Structures are given as structure tokens and as C-alpha cells.
Amino acid sequence: AIRIRPQSAAAAKSAAAAAVAGGQLPSRIISLSGQLRSRTLQTILRHTEEQGQRWARFTELNALLKGFRSHELTVLCGRTGTGKTTLLSEYSLDLCEQGVPTLWGSFEVPLHRLCSLMLHQFAGRPLHREPVDTVNAVMDAFGSLPMHFLDYHGPQSTAAVLRDLEAATAGPLGVRHAVIDNLQFLLGGEADASMADRFLRQDRFVGQLRQLVNRTGLHVSLVAHPRKEDPKKLLDVGSVYGGGKVTQEADNVLLLQDESGLDDRPHPQRYLQVAKNRHDGQLGRMPLLFDRQSKSYRRLRAQQQQGGSAQPVRESGSTSVAASGS
């Protein structure tokens, strides 16, 4: 019997390099060397930078998402009436107050209503009780933030929206964060269109959005409706409306959960669940307390005033890494 010894790692590497040099293997097959090695080393060394911009109002998210980064697509899903726009308004305001240029596309809520909501969150108190001069002063202060709005409402041309998003990143505004609220209102829907056609149209737009994110470095936060499911069940990644491409292309999937309709919860809660996290796989949830006076979800501040502490609830496990084209 002849015993064949396994080839050493060094010999195998040398043989592979010779094969590539000799044209025996496709040139796009590489090993951890050269530019790939250099970029990988920089990724490891720049761990703090890779964590991204930290939140000030939603500090629990820093432990879960590790900050706000460029070149990412975040999907927020929640049932009607659970406060998706309210939460995303403050989520984006938090970053904008720290200097992140932001562009809002509000296709469901009229802009004047969105701005009213955001001004209450910015001021931290009910403005309708204040004199006009005070309200104007708050609006002046808010106007100094790098917050901008798309002058759209209702269904729109996806080509026009994509064009405006790209122009906002490349132009003097230097937008780094774009919000689309929401996907279904932007796309609209023909009464005679089949479900397959609607999914195809949505998938095409999400794919174009992903390409834009990869190309420009823009971070897009996209609101998506859930499928029509049993309201007594909590949402999961598969609950997002569409053919699955939305969650496949997303780097982060956030679910706004409301337990008030569940019969088995004696103390129902509302919380934001990180259901997908491509950056490092950390999953978990951030409980939310809503202050109607300021229309704010600043849970940490509320707990600190009571002498408590706020920590995210972490979940074990990690998400699978789906192809994103990046």
C-alpha cells in the first residue's frame, strides 16, 4: 500500500500562487495577502472607528448596533399605530444633533406634521403651550441643524427619489443619513397589479437602493410595513412585507414590538428589537417608554431621573451574513 502524505500549507500556497501566475487558475481567486491582507488588518485595528457614530438619546443601541455607520441599510418594521415614524424621527434627530447631515423623505406623513413632531422632540416639552416668540426661537435653533426634507408626499417616481438621494450626498449638503418613511407609500400600488408584480417592483427598488448605499456611503433607514399576520403574534424578520429581498439586503433589521395585544403578557411592553445585525451579529431589544408631553422615547433619561439604569436586553446567537453586493 502506498501512503500519500498531505501537502504542507506552505507548499500548497506556493503551488496555488504558481498556478495563478501561470494562468492555470482564474485571476479573481485570491488568498489573504496583498491588498486583502492590508484592508483586513486595518479593519481589525480600526475597531473603534468601525463602531460608528454613537447615539446620545438611545444609548442602549450603542451596545447592540455598535453605532451608526456609513454604507449600511437599516430596515424598521412595526404594525400600524405602534409609533414607527415617532421613533425614527427621534432616532434621526439624535444623530443630526451630533452633526450627521440628514435627509428625510416622508411619503406618508405630511411634512408640516413631521416637523411639528420633531420640534417637540427637539425642545423636549409641549410647544403648543408656549408663546409664539418662544416657538419661533425653537424653530430658529432647530434650523441650525443639518436636517433637510424631500418635498414629496405620496407615491413617487423611484428614479427621481434615487436621483435626489444621490445628489444630496454628492452636493454641498453632504448628506450621510437618509430616511424613507415608508416603502409602501413611496411605491404606491396599482389596484389591478398582482402580488407578484408588487413584490417585483419593491425588490427592484430595494436593489437599486442597496447599490446607492454601496456606491455613495450613504446610510439609509427604510420603514417597511409588516405582512398581514395574526396581531397576537410578535413580529420576526419574516414578517416584513415583500418577497424577502428587503431583509436580505438590509444590514440591520429593527422591529418595533408591542405586547399590549398579547393575552399571555401580564405586563405588556413596547420595545425595539434588533433582529438582524450584520456588523457583529449582536441581537437584543431596547425597552421603550413614551413621554406624550415631549413625544419622546428617551428611556434612559426617564430612568436616570428615577435613579435607575437602562441596559439593553441581549439575545444569544447571530444572524447569517447574506450577500449584499458590497
Coordinates of C-alpha atoms in Angstrom, one line a residue:
A1 CA 0.0 0.0 0.0
I2 CA 1.2 3.5 -0.8
R3 CA 0.6 6.2 1.8
I4 CA 0.1 9.7 0.4
R5 CA 1.1 12.4 2.8
P6 CA -1.0 15.6 2.8
Q7 CA 0.7 18.6 1.2
S8 CA 2.0 21.2 3.6
A9 CA 0.3 24.6 3.9
A10 CA 3.4 26.4 2.6
A11 CA 3.7 24.1 -0.3
A12 CA 0.0 24.4 -1.2
K13 CA 0.2 28.2 -1.0
S14 CA 3.3 28.2 -3.3
A15 CA 1.6 25.8 -5.8
A16 CA -1.5 28.0 -5.8
A17 CA 0.5 31.1 -6.5
A18 CA 2.4 29.4 -9.3
A19 CA -0.9 28.2 -10.8
V20 CA -2.3 31.7 -10.8
A21 CA 0.8 33.2 -12.2
G22 CA 0.9 30.6 -14.9
G23 CA -2.7 31.3 -15.9
Q24 CA -4.0 27.9 -14.7
L25 CA -6.5 29.5 -12.2
P26 CA -8.8 32.5 -12.6
S27 CA -7.1 35.7 -11.5
R28 CA -10.0 36.6 -9.3
I29 CA -9.2 33.7 -6.9
I30 CA -7.0 35.2 -4.1
S31 CA -5.7 34.4 -0.6
L32 CA -5.2 36.5 2.4
S33 CA -2.3 38.5 1.1
G34 CA -1.6 41.8 -0.6
Q35 CA -4.4 44.4 -0.6
L36 CA -6.9 42.0 1.1
R37 CA -4.4 41.4 4.0
S38 CA -3.9 45.2 4.3
R39 CA -7.6 46.0 4.4
T40 CA -8.3 43.2 6.8
L41 CA -5.6 44.4 9.2
Q42 CA -6.9 48.0 9.0
T43 CA -10.4 46.7 9.8
I44 CA -9.1 45.0 12.9
L45 CA -7.0 47.9 14.1
R46 CA -9.8 50.5 13.5
H47 CA -12.3 48.7 15.7
T48 CA -13.4 51.9 17.4
E49 CA -13.9 53.6 14.1
E50 CA -15.8 50.7 12.7
Q51 CA -18.3 51.1 15.6
G52 CA -19.5 54.3 14.0
Q53 CA -21.3 57.4 15.4
R54 CA -22.7 56.8 18.9
W55 CA -26.3 57.7 19.9
A56 CA -26.9 60.2 22.8
R57 CA -30.6 59.7 23.4
F58 CA -30.7 55.9 22.6
T59 CA -27.5 54.9 24.3
E60 CA -28.7 51.3 24.6
L61 CA -28.4 50.9 20.8
N62 CA -24.7 51.6 21.2
A63 CA -24.3 48.2 23.0
L64 CA -26.3 46.4 20.3
L65 CA -25.6 48.1 16.9
K66 CA -22.2 49.4 17.9
G67 CA -23.1 52.8 16.5
F68 CA -24.3 54.4 13.2
R69 CA -22.1 53.6 10.2
S70 CA -21.9 54.6 6.5
H71 CA -22.6 52.1 3.6
E72 CA -25.5 50.5 5.5
L73 CA -29.2 49.9 5.0
T74 CA -31.4 49.7 8.1
V75 CA -35.0 48.5 7.9
L76 CA -37.5 49.4 10.6
C77 CA -40.8 47.4 10.7
G78 CA -43.7 47.7 13.0
R79 CA -47.5 47.4 12.9
T80 CA -49.7 50.4 12.2
G81 CA -50.1 52.7 15.2
T82 CA -47.1 51.4 17.1
G83 CA -45.1 54.6 16.6
K84 CA -42.6 53.9 13.7
T85 CA -42.5 57.5 12.5
T86 CA -42.3 58.9 16.0
L87 CA -39.4 56.6 16.9
L88 CA -37.5 57.1 13.7
S89 CA -38.0 60.9 13.9
E90 CA -36.2 60.9 17.3
Y91 CA -33.7 58.3 16.2
S92 CA -32.6 60.5 13.3
L93 CA -32.8 63.7 15.3
D94 CA -30.3 62.1 17.8
L95 CA -27.7 61.7 15.1
C96 CA -28.5 65.0 13.4
E97 CA -27.9 66.9 16.7
Q98 CA -24.4 65.3 16.7
G99 CA -23.6 66.7 13.2
V100 CA -24.8 63.9 10.9
P101 CA -26.4 65.6 7.9
T102 CA -29.8 64.0 7.4
L103 CA -32.4 64.0 4.6
W104 CA -36.0 62.9 5.4
G105 CA -38.4 61.5 2.8
S106 CA -41.8 61.5 4.5
F107 CA -44.2 59.9 1.9
E108 CA -47.0 59.0 4.4
V109 CA -47.0 61.8 7.0
P110 CA -47.2 65.4 5.6
L111 CA -44.0 67.4 6.2
H112 CA -45.6 70.0 8.5
R113 CA -46.8 67.3 10.8
L114 CA -43.4 65.6 10.8
C115 CA -41.7 68.9 11.6
S116 CA -44.1 69.6 14.4
L117 CA -43.3 66.1 15.9
M118 CA -39.6 66.7 15.5
L119 CA -39.7 70.2 17.1
H120 CA -41.4 68.8 20.2
Q121 CA -38.7 66.1 20.5
F122 CA -36.0 68.7 19.9
A123 CA -37.4 71.1 22.6
G124 CA -38.3 68.3 25.0
R125 CA -41.6 69.8 26.0
P126 CA -45.1 70.6 24.6
L127 CA -44.7 73.7 22.4
H128 CA -48.4 74.4 22.0
R129 CA -48.5 76.0 25.4
E130 CA -45.6 78.3 24.6
P131 CA -45.9 81.9 23.2
V132 CA -45.3 82.4 19.5
D133 CA -41.9 84.1 20.1
T134 CA -40.7 81.0 22.1
V135 CA -41.8 78.6 19.4
N136 CA -40.1 80.7 16.7
A137 CA -36.9 80.7 18.8
V138 CA -37.1 76.9 19.0
M139 CA -37.6 76.7 15.2
D140 CA -34.6 79.0 14.7
A141 CA -32.4 76.8 16.8
F142 CA -33.7 73.7 15.0
G143 CA -32.9 75.4 11.7
S144 CA -29.2 75.4 12.6
L145 CA -29.2 71.6 12.4
P146 CA -28.2 69.8 9.2
M147 CA -31.7 68.4 8.8
H148 CA -33.3 68.5 5.3
F149 CA -36.5 67.2 3.8
L150 CA -37.6 65.9 0.4
D151 CA -40.6 67.9 -0.8
Y152 CA -42.6 64.8 -1.7
H153 CA -45.7 63.2 -0.4
G154 CA -47.5 60.0 -1.5
P155 CA -46.3 57.7 -4.3
Q156 CA -43.4 59.0 -6.3
S157 CA -41.1 58.0 -9.2
T158 CA -38.4 55.8 -7.7
A159 CA -35.9 57.1 -10.3
A160 CA -36.5 60.7 -9.1
V161 CA -36.1 59.7 -5.5
L162 CA -32.9 57.8 -6.1
R163 CA -31.5 60.8 -8.2
D164 CA -32.3 63.2 -5.4
L165 CA -30.7 61.0 -2.7
E166 CA -27.5 60.7 -4.7
A167 CA -27.4 64.4 -5.4
A168 CA -27.8 65.2 -1.7
T169 CA -24.8 63.0 -0.8
A170 CA -22.5 64.5 -3.5
G171 CA -23.6 68.1 -3.3
P172 CA -22.9 70.8 -0.7
L173 CA -25.4 69.2 1.8
G174 CA -23.1 66.2 2.2
V175 CA -26.0 64.1 3.5
R176 CA -24.9 61.0 5.4
H177 CA -28.2 59.7 6.6
A178 CA -31.4 59.4 4.5
V179 CA -34.8 58.3 5.9
I180 CA -37.5 56.8 3.8
D181 CA -40.9 56.6 5.5
N182 CA -42.2 54.4 4.2
L183 CA -41.5 51.9 1.4
Q184 CA -45.1 51.1 0.6
F185 CA -46.3 54.7 0.4
L186 CA -43.4 55.6 -1.8
L187 CA -44.1 52.8 -4.2
G188 CA -47.9 53.1 -4.1
G189 CA -49.8 50.3 -5.7
E190 CA -52.0 49.8 -8.7
A191 CA -55.4 48.4 -7.9
D192 CA -55.1 45.8 -10.7
A193 CA -51.4 44.9 -10.0
S194 CA -50.8 41.3 -8.9
M195 CA -49.0 40.5 -5.7
A196 CA -46.0 39.2 -7.7
D197 CA -45.8 42.5 -9.7
R198 CA -45.8 44.5 -6.4
F199 CA -43.1 42.3 -4.9
L200 CA -41.0 42.6 -8.1
R201 CA -41.3 46.4 -8.1
Q202 CA -40.4 46.6 -4.5
D203 CA -37.4 44.2 -4.9
R204 CA -36.2 46.3 -7.8
F205 CA -36.2 49.5 -5.8
V206 CA -34.6 47.9 -2.8
G207 CA -31.8 46.5 -5.0
Q208 CA -31.2 50.0 -6.5
L209 CA -31.2 51.5 -3.0
R210 CA -28.6 48.9 -2.0
Q211 CA -26.4 49.9 -4.9
L212 CA -26.7 53.5 -4.0
V213 CA -25.7 52.8 -0.4
N214 CA -22.7 50.8 -1.6
R215 CA -21.6 53.5 -4.1
T216 CA -22.0 56.6 -2.1
G217 CA -21.5 55.6 1.5
L218 CA -25.0 56.9 2.4
H219 CA -26.8 55.2 5.3
V220 CA -30.5 54.7 4.5
S221 CA -33.1 54.0 7.2
L222 CA -36.1 52.5 5.5
V223 CA -39.6 52.0 7.1
A224 CA -41.4 48.9 5.9
H225 CA -44.9 47.6 6.7
P226 CA -45.3 44.1 8.1
R227 CA -47.3 41.4 6.3
K228 CA -50.9 40.8 7.4
E229 CA -50.4 38.3 10.2
D230 CA -52.0 37.3 13.5
P231 CA -51.9 40.6 15.6
K232 CA -51.5 38.4 18.7
K233 CA -48.0 37.2 17.5
L234 CA -44.8 39.2 17.8
L235 CA -43.1 40.2 14.6
D236 CA -40.0 38.5 13.3
V237 CA -37.7 39.1 10.3
G238 CA -40.0 37.1 8.0
S239 CA -42.9 39.5 8.9
V240 CA -41.5 42.3 6.8
Y241 CA -43.8 42.8 3.7
G242 CA -42.4 41.7 0.4
G243 CA -40.6 38.9 -1.2
G244 CA -37.7 38.7 1.2
K245 CA -35.2 40.9 -0.6
V246 CA -35.8 43.8 1.8
T247 CA -34.4 41.9 4.8
Q248 CA -31.7 40.1 2.7
E249 CA -30.3 43.4 1.5
A250 CA -30.6 45.1 5.0
D251 CA -27.6 45.3 7.3
N252 CA -29.9 45.9 10.3
V253 CA -33.5 44.9 10.8
L254 CA -35.3 46.7 13.7
L255 CA -38.7 45.5 14.8
L256 CA -41.0 47.8 16.9
Q257 CA -42.8 45.3 19.1
D258 CA -45.9 46.0 21.1
E259 CA -47.1 43.3 23.6
S260 CA -50.3 45.0 24.5
G261 CA -52.4 42.7 22.3
L262 CA -50.9 39.5 23.7
D263 CA -53.1 37.7 26.2
D264 CA -50.2 35.9 27.9
R265 CA -48.3 39.1 29.0
P266 CA -49.4 40.4 32.4
H267 CA -47.2 43.4 32.0
P268 CA -47.0 44.1 28.2
Q269 CA -44.1 46.2 27.0
R270 CA -43.2 48.1 23.9
Y271 CA -39.6 47.7 22.8
L272 CA -37.3 48.0 19.8
Q273 CA -35.8 44.6 18.8
V274 CA -32.6 44.3 16.9
A275 CA -33.5 41.2 14.8
K276 CA -30.6 41.3 12.3
N277 CA -27.2 42.9 12.8
R278 CA -24.7 42.2 10.0
H279 CA -21.9 44.2 11.6
D280 CA -21.3 41.9 14.5
G281 CA -24.4 39.7 14.9
Q282 CA -25.4 41.1 18.3
L283 CA -29.2 40.8 18.8
G284 CA -31.3 42.1 21.6
R285 CA -34.0 44.6 22.5
M286 CA -34.3 48.1 23.9
P287 CA -37.4 48.7 26.0
L288 CA -39.2 52.0 25.3
L289 CA -41.1 54.4 27.5
F290 CA -43.1 57.1 25.7
D291 CA -43.5 60.6 27.1
R292 CA -46.6 62.1 25.5
Q293 CA -45.6 65.7 26.5
S294 CA -42.4 65.7 24.5
K295 CA -43.5 63.0 22.1
S296 CA -40.2 61.3 23.0
Y297 CA -38.9 57.8 23.7
R298 CA -35.8 58.9 25.7
R299 CA -36.0 56.0 28.0
L300 CA -32.5 56.4 29.5
R301 CA -33.2 59.9 30.7
A302 CA -36.5 58.9 32.3
Q303 CA -34.8 56.0 34.2
Q304 CA -32.0 58.2 35.4
Q305 CA -34.4 60.7 36.8
Q306 CA -35.9 57.8 38.8
G307 CA -32.4 56.7 40.0
G308 CA -32.3 53.6 37.8
S309 CA -30.2 52.4 35.0
A310 CA -31.0 51.4 31.4
Q311 CA -29.4 48.4 29.8
P312 CA -30.4 46.6 26.6
V313 CA -31.7 43.0 26.8
R314 CA -29.3 40.9 24.8
E315 CA -30.1 37.7 22.9
S316 CA -27.6 35.0 22.2
G317 CA -26.8 33.9 18.6
S318 CA -26.0 35.8 15.5
T319 CA -27.5 36.4 12.1
S320 CA -26.3 34.8 8.9
V321 CA -24.5 37.1 6.5
A322 CA -26.5 37.4 3.3
A323 CA -25.0 38.7 0.1
S324 CA -25.4 42.5 -0.1
G325 CA -23.4 43.4 -3.2
S326 CA -20.9 45.3 -1.0

